[in-house]
Structures are given as structure tokens and as C-alpha cells.
Short mmCIF file of C-alpha atoms and ligand atoms in Angstrom, two decimals:
data_model
loop_
_atom_site.label_atom_id
_atom_site.label_comp_id
_atom_site.label_asym_id
_atom_site.label_seq_id
_atom_site.Cartn_x
_atom_site.Cartn_y
_atom_site.Cartn_z
CA MET A 20 38.44 1.20 16.46
CA GLU A 21 41.66 2.61 15.03
CA LYS A 22 41.88 6.37 14.61
CA LYS A 23 42.44 5.89 10.86
CA GLU A 24 39.31 3.78 10.53
CA ILE A 25 37.27 6.40 12.36
CA GLU A 26 38.62 9.10 10.10
CA SER A 27 37.77 7.14 6.98
CA LEU A 28 34.27 6.50 8.32
CA VAL A 29 33.65 10.18 8.97
CA ARG A 30 35.01 11.02 5.54
CA LYS A 31 32.51 8.62 3.98
CA HIS A 32 29.82 10.25 6.05
CA ILE A 33 30.56 13.74 4.74
CA GLU A 34 30.65 12.49 1.18
CA SER A 35 27.18 11.10 1.55
CA LYS A 36 26.12 14.25 3.37
CA PHE A 37 27.24 16.37 0.43
CA SER A 38 26.11 14.09 -2.36
CA ASP A 39 22.61 14.03 -0.96
CA ARG A 40 20.21 15.84 -3.27
CA ASP A 41 18.54 17.45 -0.35
CA ARG A 42 21.71 18.56 1.36
CA LYS A 43 21.88 19.73 4.89
CA GLU A 44 22.64 23.40 5.11
CA TYR A 45 26.24 24.15 5.99
CA ILE A 46 27.16 27.43 7.68
CA VAL A 47 30.43 29.17 6.91
CA ALA A 48 30.79 32.18 9.18
CA ALA A 49 33.46 34.88 9.37
CA ASN A 50 34.23 36.45 12.74
CA TRP A 51 36.24 39.58 12.00
CA LYS A 52 36.66 40.57 15.66
CA MET A 53 38.17 44.10 15.97
CA ASN A 54 39.70 44.17 12.49
CA MET A 55 39.07 45.70 9.04
CA SER A 56 38.34 49.26 7.82
CA ALA A 57 35.42 50.60 5.80
CA LYS A 58 37.57 50.61 2.68
CA GLU A 59 38.74 47.02 3.18
CA ILE A 60 35.20 45.88 3.84
CA ARG A 61 33.81 47.44 0.66
CA ARG A 62 36.52 45.67 -1.32
CA PHE A 63 35.89 42.36 0.47
CA ILE A 64 32.13 42.49 -0.15
CA GLY A 65 32.71 43.43 -3.79
CA GLU A 66 34.89 40.32 -4.25
CA ILE A 67 32.67 37.85 -2.43
CA LYS A 68 29.54 39.01 -4.26
CA GLU A 69 31.17 37.83 -7.48
CA GLU A 70 31.51 34.31 -6.14
CA LYS A 71 28.94 31.69 -7.06
CA ILE A 72 28.08 30.11 -3.72
CA PRO A 73 25.76 27.06 -3.74
CA ASN A 74 22.53 27.27 -1.76
CA TYR A 75 23.57 24.77 0.86
CA LEU A 76 26.56 26.89 1.91
CA LYS A 77 25.12 29.62 4.09
CA THR A 78 27.68 32.42 4.33
CA VAL A 79 27.47 34.71 7.34
CA ILE A 80 29.83 37.61 8.12
CA PHE A 81 30.21 39.17 11.57
CA PRO A 82 31.87 42.60 11.17
CA PRO A 83 32.41 45.17 13.94
CA TYR A 84 29.22 47.12 14.76
CA PRO A 85 30.02 50.42 12.98
CA TYR A 86 30.29 48.67 9.62
CA LEU A 87 26.90 46.95 9.68
CA PRO A 88 25.31 49.72 7.54
CA ILE A 89 27.83 48.98 4.77
CA PHE A 90 26.50 45.42 4.71
CA GLN A 91 22.95 46.68 4.73
CA GLU A 92 23.74 48.88 1.75
CA MET A 93 25.80 46.40 -0.27
CA LEU A 94 24.12 43.08 0.55
CA ARG A 95 20.47 44.05 0.85
CA TYR A 96 19.13 41.46 -1.59
CA ASP A 97 22.08 39.13 -1.47
CA ARG A 98 22.29 35.54 -0.24
CA ILE A 99 25.29 36.43 1.89
CA ILE A 100 24.02 37.39 5.30
CA TYR A 101 25.58 39.22 8.21
CA GLY A 102 25.30 39.77 11.90
CA ALA A 103 26.91 41.28 14.98
CA GLN A 104 29.65 39.94 17.21
CA ASP A 105 27.69 40.59 20.37
CA VAL A 106 24.39 41.99 21.65
CA ALA A 107 23.20 43.66 24.86
CA LYS A 108 21.19 41.51 27.24
CA GLU A 109 19.02 44.54 28.07
CA GLU A 110 16.24 45.87 25.84
CA GLN A 111 17.09 49.60 25.97
CA GLY A 112 18.02 52.43 28.29
CA ALA A 113 21.00 53.70 30.27
CA TYR A 114 23.63 51.14 29.22
CA THR A 115 26.48 53.23 27.82
CA GLY A 116 28.39 51.46 25.08
CA GLU A 117 25.88 48.65 24.59
CA VAL A 118 24.02 47.81 21.36
CA SER A 119 20.54 46.31 21.60
CA ALA A 120 18.97 43.50 19.60
CA ALA A 121 16.39 45.99 18.25
CA MET A 122 19.25 48.09 16.85
CA LEU A 123 20.80 45.03 15.22
CA ALA A 124 17.45 44.19 13.65
CA ASP A 125 17.29 47.78 12.35
CA CYS A 126 20.67 47.23 10.69
CA GLY A 127 19.37 44.10 8.95
CA CYS A 128 21.23 41.57 11.09
CA SER A 129 19.77 38.09 11.03
CA TYR A 130 22.45 36.50 13.22
CA THR A 131 24.57 37.48 16.22
CA LEU A 132 27.41 35.82 18.05
CA VAL A 133 26.99 35.47 21.80
CA GLY A 134 29.43 34.15 24.38
CA HIS A 135 32.57 34.17 22.28
CA SER A 136 35.40 33.05 24.56
CA GLU A 137 37.03 36.48 24.17
CA ARG A 138 33.83 38.01 25.62
CA ARG A 139 33.65 35.40 28.36
CA GLY A 140 37.35 35.78 29.16
CA TYR A 141 38.14 39.50 28.73
CA TYR A 142 34.74 40.93 29.67
CA ALA A 143 33.75 38.46 32.38
CA GLU A 144 30.59 37.23 30.65
CA THR A 145 29.16 34.42 32.74
CA PRO A 146 27.03 31.59 31.29
CA GLY A 147 23.99 33.43 32.73
CA ILE A 148 24.82 36.68 30.92
CA VAL A 149 25.42 34.83 27.66
CA ALA A 150 22.06 33.09 28.04
CA LYS A 151 20.29 36.44 28.51
CA LYS A 152 21.99 37.78 25.39
CA ALA A 153 20.76 34.80 23.38
CA ALA A 154 17.22 35.45 24.70
CA ALA A 155 17.44 39.16 23.80
CA ALA A 156 18.46 38.32 20.23
CA LEU A 157 15.67 35.78 19.80
CA ARG A 158 13.06 38.36 20.85
CA TYR A 159 13.98 40.25 17.66
CA HIS A 160 14.15 37.15 15.47
CA ILE A 161 17.92 37.28 15.36
CA LYS A 162 19.52 33.85 15.43
CA PRO A 163 22.14 33.57 18.16
CA VAL A 164 25.32 31.66 17.42
CA ILE A 165 26.13 30.50 20.94
CA CYS A 166 29.87 30.03 21.30
CA ILE A 167 30.98 27.46 23.82
CA GLY A 168 34.38 25.94 24.52
CA GLU A 169 36.79 24.75 27.15
CA THR A 170 40.26 25.97 28.13
CA LEU A 171 43.36 23.86 27.65
CA GLU A 172 43.37 23.13 31.37
CA ASP A 173 39.77 21.87 31.24
CA ARG A 174 40.69 19.68 28.28
CA GLN A 175 43.79 18.29 29.96
CA ASN A 176 41.90 17.56 33.17
CA ASN A 177 39.16 15.88 31.17
CA ARG A 178 36.67 18.44 32.49
CA TYR A 179 35.64 19.76 29.08
CA ARG A 180 32.29 17.98 29.02
CA ASP A 181 31.28 19.52 32.36
CA VAL A 182 32.30 22.99 31.15
CA LEU A 183 30.37 22.67 27.88
CA LYS A 184 27.35 21.36 29.74
CA ILE A 185 27.39 24.29 32.20
CA GLN A 186 27.59 26.73 29.27
CA LEU A 187 24.69 25.09 27.42
CA ASP A 188 22.58 24.44 30.54
CA ALA A 189 22.48 28.17 31.30
CA VAL A 190 21.06 28.92 27.85
CA ARG A 191 18.54 26.14 28.10
CA GLN A 192 17.34 27.46 31.47
CA GLU A 193 16.80 30.88 29.91
CA ILE A 194 15.19 29.95 26.60
CA GLY A 195 14.04 26.33 26.99
CA ASP A 196 13.23 24.42 23.81
CA VAL A 197 13.97 27.42 21.59
CA LEU A 198 17.57 26.31 22.01
CA SER A 199 16.85 24.03 19.06
CA GLU A 200 16.61 27.13 16.84
CA CYS A 201 20.04 28.42 17.83
CA VAL A 202 23.36 27.66 16.23
CA ILE A 203 26.09 26.34 18.51
CA ALA A 204 29.74 27.09 17.77
CA TYR A 205 32.15 24.77 19.52
CA GLU A 206 35.41 26.67 19.86
CA PRO A 207 38.04 25.17 22.13
CA VAL A 208 39.73 28.24 23.67
CA TRP A 209 43.13 26.65 23.13
CA ALA A 210 42.52 26.38 19.38
CA ILE A 211 41.50 30.01 18.83
CA GLY A 212 44.17 32.00 17.02
CA THR A 213 46.85 29.46 17.97
CA GLY A 214 47.21 27.46 14.78
CA VAL A 215 46.55 24.33 16.85
CA ILE A 216 43.44 22.29 16.18
CA PRO A 217 42.16 19.31 18.16
CA GLU A 218 42.55 15.88 16.58
CA LEU A 219 39.67 15.06 14.27
CA VAL A 220 38.53 12.31 16.60
CA GLN A 221 38.40 14.81 19.46
CA ILE A 222 36.29 17.17 17.35
CA GLU A 223 33.96 14.29 16.45
CA GLU A 224 33.62 13.13 20.03
CA THR A 225 32.95 16.64 21.35
CA HIS A 226 30.44 17.55 18.63
CA HIS A 227 28.68 14.27 19.25
CA PHE A 228 28.55 15.06 22.97
CA ILE A 229 27.07 18.52 22.24
CA HIS A 230 24.57 17.01 19.81
CA GLU A 231 23.47 14.46 22.42
CA LEU A 232 23.01 17.25 24.98
CA LEU A 233 20.83 19.15 22.49
CA VAL A 234 18.82 16.00 21.82
CA SER A 235 18.27 15.45 25.54
CA TYR A 236 17.16 19.08 26.02
CA THR A 237 15.05 19.64 22.94
CA GLY A 238 14.62 16.36 21.09
CA ILE A 239 16.25 17.95 18.04
CA SER A 240 16.98 15.73 15.03
CA GLU A 241 20.43 15.32 13.59
CA ARG A 242 19.30 17.08 10.46
CA ALA A 243 18.07 20.14 12.34
CA SER A 244 20.97 20.51 14.75
CA LYS A 245 23.65 23.04 13.79
CA ILE A 246 26.98 22.71 15.49
CA LEU A 247 29.84 24.71 13.99
CA TYR A 248 33.51 24.19 14.70
CA GLY A 249 35.77 27.20 15.30
CA GLY A 250 39.45 27.63 16.16
CA SER A 251 42.34 27.96 13.68
CA VAL A 252 40.30 26.84 10.68
CA ASN A 253 42.13 27.60 7.43
CA GLU A 254 42.42 26.55 3.80
CA LYS A 255 44.69 23.65 4.73
CA ASN A 256 42.55 21.98 7.38
CA VAL A 257 38.97 22.94 6.46
CA LYS A 258 38.24 19.93 4.25
CA ASP A 259 39.43 17.44 6.82
CA ILE A 260 37.35 19.02 9.54
CA ALA A 261 34.34 19.29 7.21
CA ALA A 262 34.46 15.52 6.88
CA VAL A 263 33.89 15.03 10.59
CA HIS A 264 30.49 13.74 11.64
CA PHE A 265 28.34 16.34 13.47
CA VAL A 266 30.32 19.29 12.08
CA ASP A 267 27.70 21.49 10.38
CA GLY A 268 29.93 24.41 9.45
CA PHE A 269 32.63 26.74 10.67
CA LEU A 270 33.25 29.94 12.56
CA ILE A 271 36.44 31.38 11.13
CA GLY A 272 38.54 34.22 12.53
CA GLY A 273 42.00 34.95 11.09
CA ALA A 274 41.48 33.07 7.79
CA SER A 275 38.32 35.08 7.07
CA LEU A 276 40.01 38.48 7.02
CA LYS A 277 41.26 38.21 3.45
CA ALA A 278 38.60 37.76 0.77
CA GLY A 279 40.96 35.43 -1.12
CA SER A 280 41.37 32.91 1.68
CA PHE A 281 37.72 33.06 2.78
CA ILE A 282 36.56 32.51 -0.81
CA ASN A 283 39.02 29.62 -1.16
CA ILE A 284 37.52 28.02 1.92
CA LEU A 285 34.05 28.37 0.37
CA ARG A 286 35.36 26.81 -2.84
CA LEU A 287 36.89 23.89 -0.95
CA LEU A 288 33.48 23.21 0.60
CA ASN A 289 31.62 23.61 -2.67
CA VAL A 290 31.21 20.07 -3.94
CA ASP A 291 29.30 21.30 -7.01
CA GLY A 292 32.26 23.34 -8.14
CA ARG A 293 34.81 20.51 -7.95
P1 PGA B 317 40.53 31.81 14.58
O1 PGA B 317 39.33 32.43 15.44
O2 PGA B 317 39.94 31.20 13.37
O3 PGA B 317 41.42 33.00 14.26
O4 PGA B 317 41.20 30.83 15.47
C1 PGA B 317 38.09 31.80 15.52
C2 PGA B 317 37.18 32.54 16.45
O5 PGA B 317 37.65 33.11 17.44
O6 PGA B 317 35.95 32.58 16.24
#
């Protein structure tokens, strides 16, 4: 099949996905990494609270740890939810600098990222460590967003499927079928912060591969599986990527730091508001 034909097919798919009365939930998540100040965050939350976001667009913000109480204060009864960028694999004790899942639950977090490629790369987090972090979060009813992704070298050597499988296998070994309750964020390392995104057909093929892995592990249905795409998502490309089959939302870094651009992304995905 021609690339164009595939793209038009996936576009049709997303249209039907969004025109469905009983729409599948779509997750739009902001990963702020080590950015923002208390003042900027208060302004950001003030702006986004004004936005009418449809029910099927689940908005999740991942600020740095010290700012979680601002979210707890300003978003207590709001539909916008928040979480942490990481969590300790240990329960409690002498682990200087770590933050436990119980503490995140205390701060009202319902989600946490685990295994972001910056954690895997800069802080030597192995698939086993990431798996233990996911398990720690789940013990406190915090949904882990398990980030997986291959390097450019793995992609070029056609090893990306093996790498993704190793990353997911470790989590499955740790938590078994509960993997079906987690969110997966596919973030090719070479697309993060680079302005380069994979071709849409590559995104489709890789998300399909991840979905099939989840099906083989847990028997999850297509409707229940949640696989986000992350890496250089912005206002210009978000609609095209949203049209890709098996893309159930986004994890957005740079383009989520300004309320204006993050809100625009939400508007672009809001089919009711068109
Ligand atoms: P980016 O980051 O959108 O700035 O590429 C995404 C991420 O690292 O989660």
C-alpha cells in the first residue's frame, strides 16, 4: 500500500474514532521536566482552568515535585489532573533525595511518569528499576505512564522492536496483567526535543507493535489500551499524529510550557469545538 493511502486510511480512522458518541478517552499530558517557577505555574493553571475541555480529552500535567502542592490547592475539584515526573522504587526510609509513591498520593497525584528516556539515560535507570517504580506507584493507586523508546542507532539498525520489547517485558515481569491498567508513552529518544518526528507510518507501525505486545501479555482490547506518542509534538504536527491508528494521546514537553500553545493543542484535538 502507498504511504499516502495508509495516511488517508488512518485519517478516516481517527475521524470515526472522534465522531463516535462513546468516544475513547484521549490523554493529553504535559511533561514540564525541570522548568517553570511557582509564579509561572499559577498563571498557567489560571489560564487553563478557563478553557472548556471536553470529557474525552483527559488533561494531565507533570510539574516538578516542589510545585505539586500548588496543583493540589488550585485544581482540587478540577477535571485537569496532575502527577509527578518520577517516583522512588522503595516504599520509605534512608533514600536521600527520593520521593515515595505514598508522598505523591498525599499530594493528590493520580499519575506518575516512570522510565522517561532522560531518567534511563542520565540516571542509569534500567528496565528493572523502571518496572519497580511502576509497581511502587500502583501500590498507591497512582497510574504509571511507562515511557519507552529506542535510540536513533536502534532505529537505524532496525533493533527498535527488540528494545521496546525488553523495556515492556521488564514491567510485565514485575506487575503481570496489571500492565493493562498502565499508560504507555512511546517516545523515540531521537524525537525528544529535536524537532524531528518519525514518519506517520513509522508511528503507526510502532504503536501497532506495542499494542500487539500488550495484547499478547494481557489480552487487552483496543479500546482499553492507552498508548501515547511523545517527541517534538507541537501545534503544527499534533493533528496529523492524532489521526494515526493506535495513538491514544500525547506526552508533550517543550510545547506544553506555554499555556497558549498547550491550550491550542487541546483546541486542535477538540472536535466538539471545531
Ligand atoms: P518534547 O519532549 O515534546 O520537548 O520533545 C517530550 C518528552 O520528553 O516527554
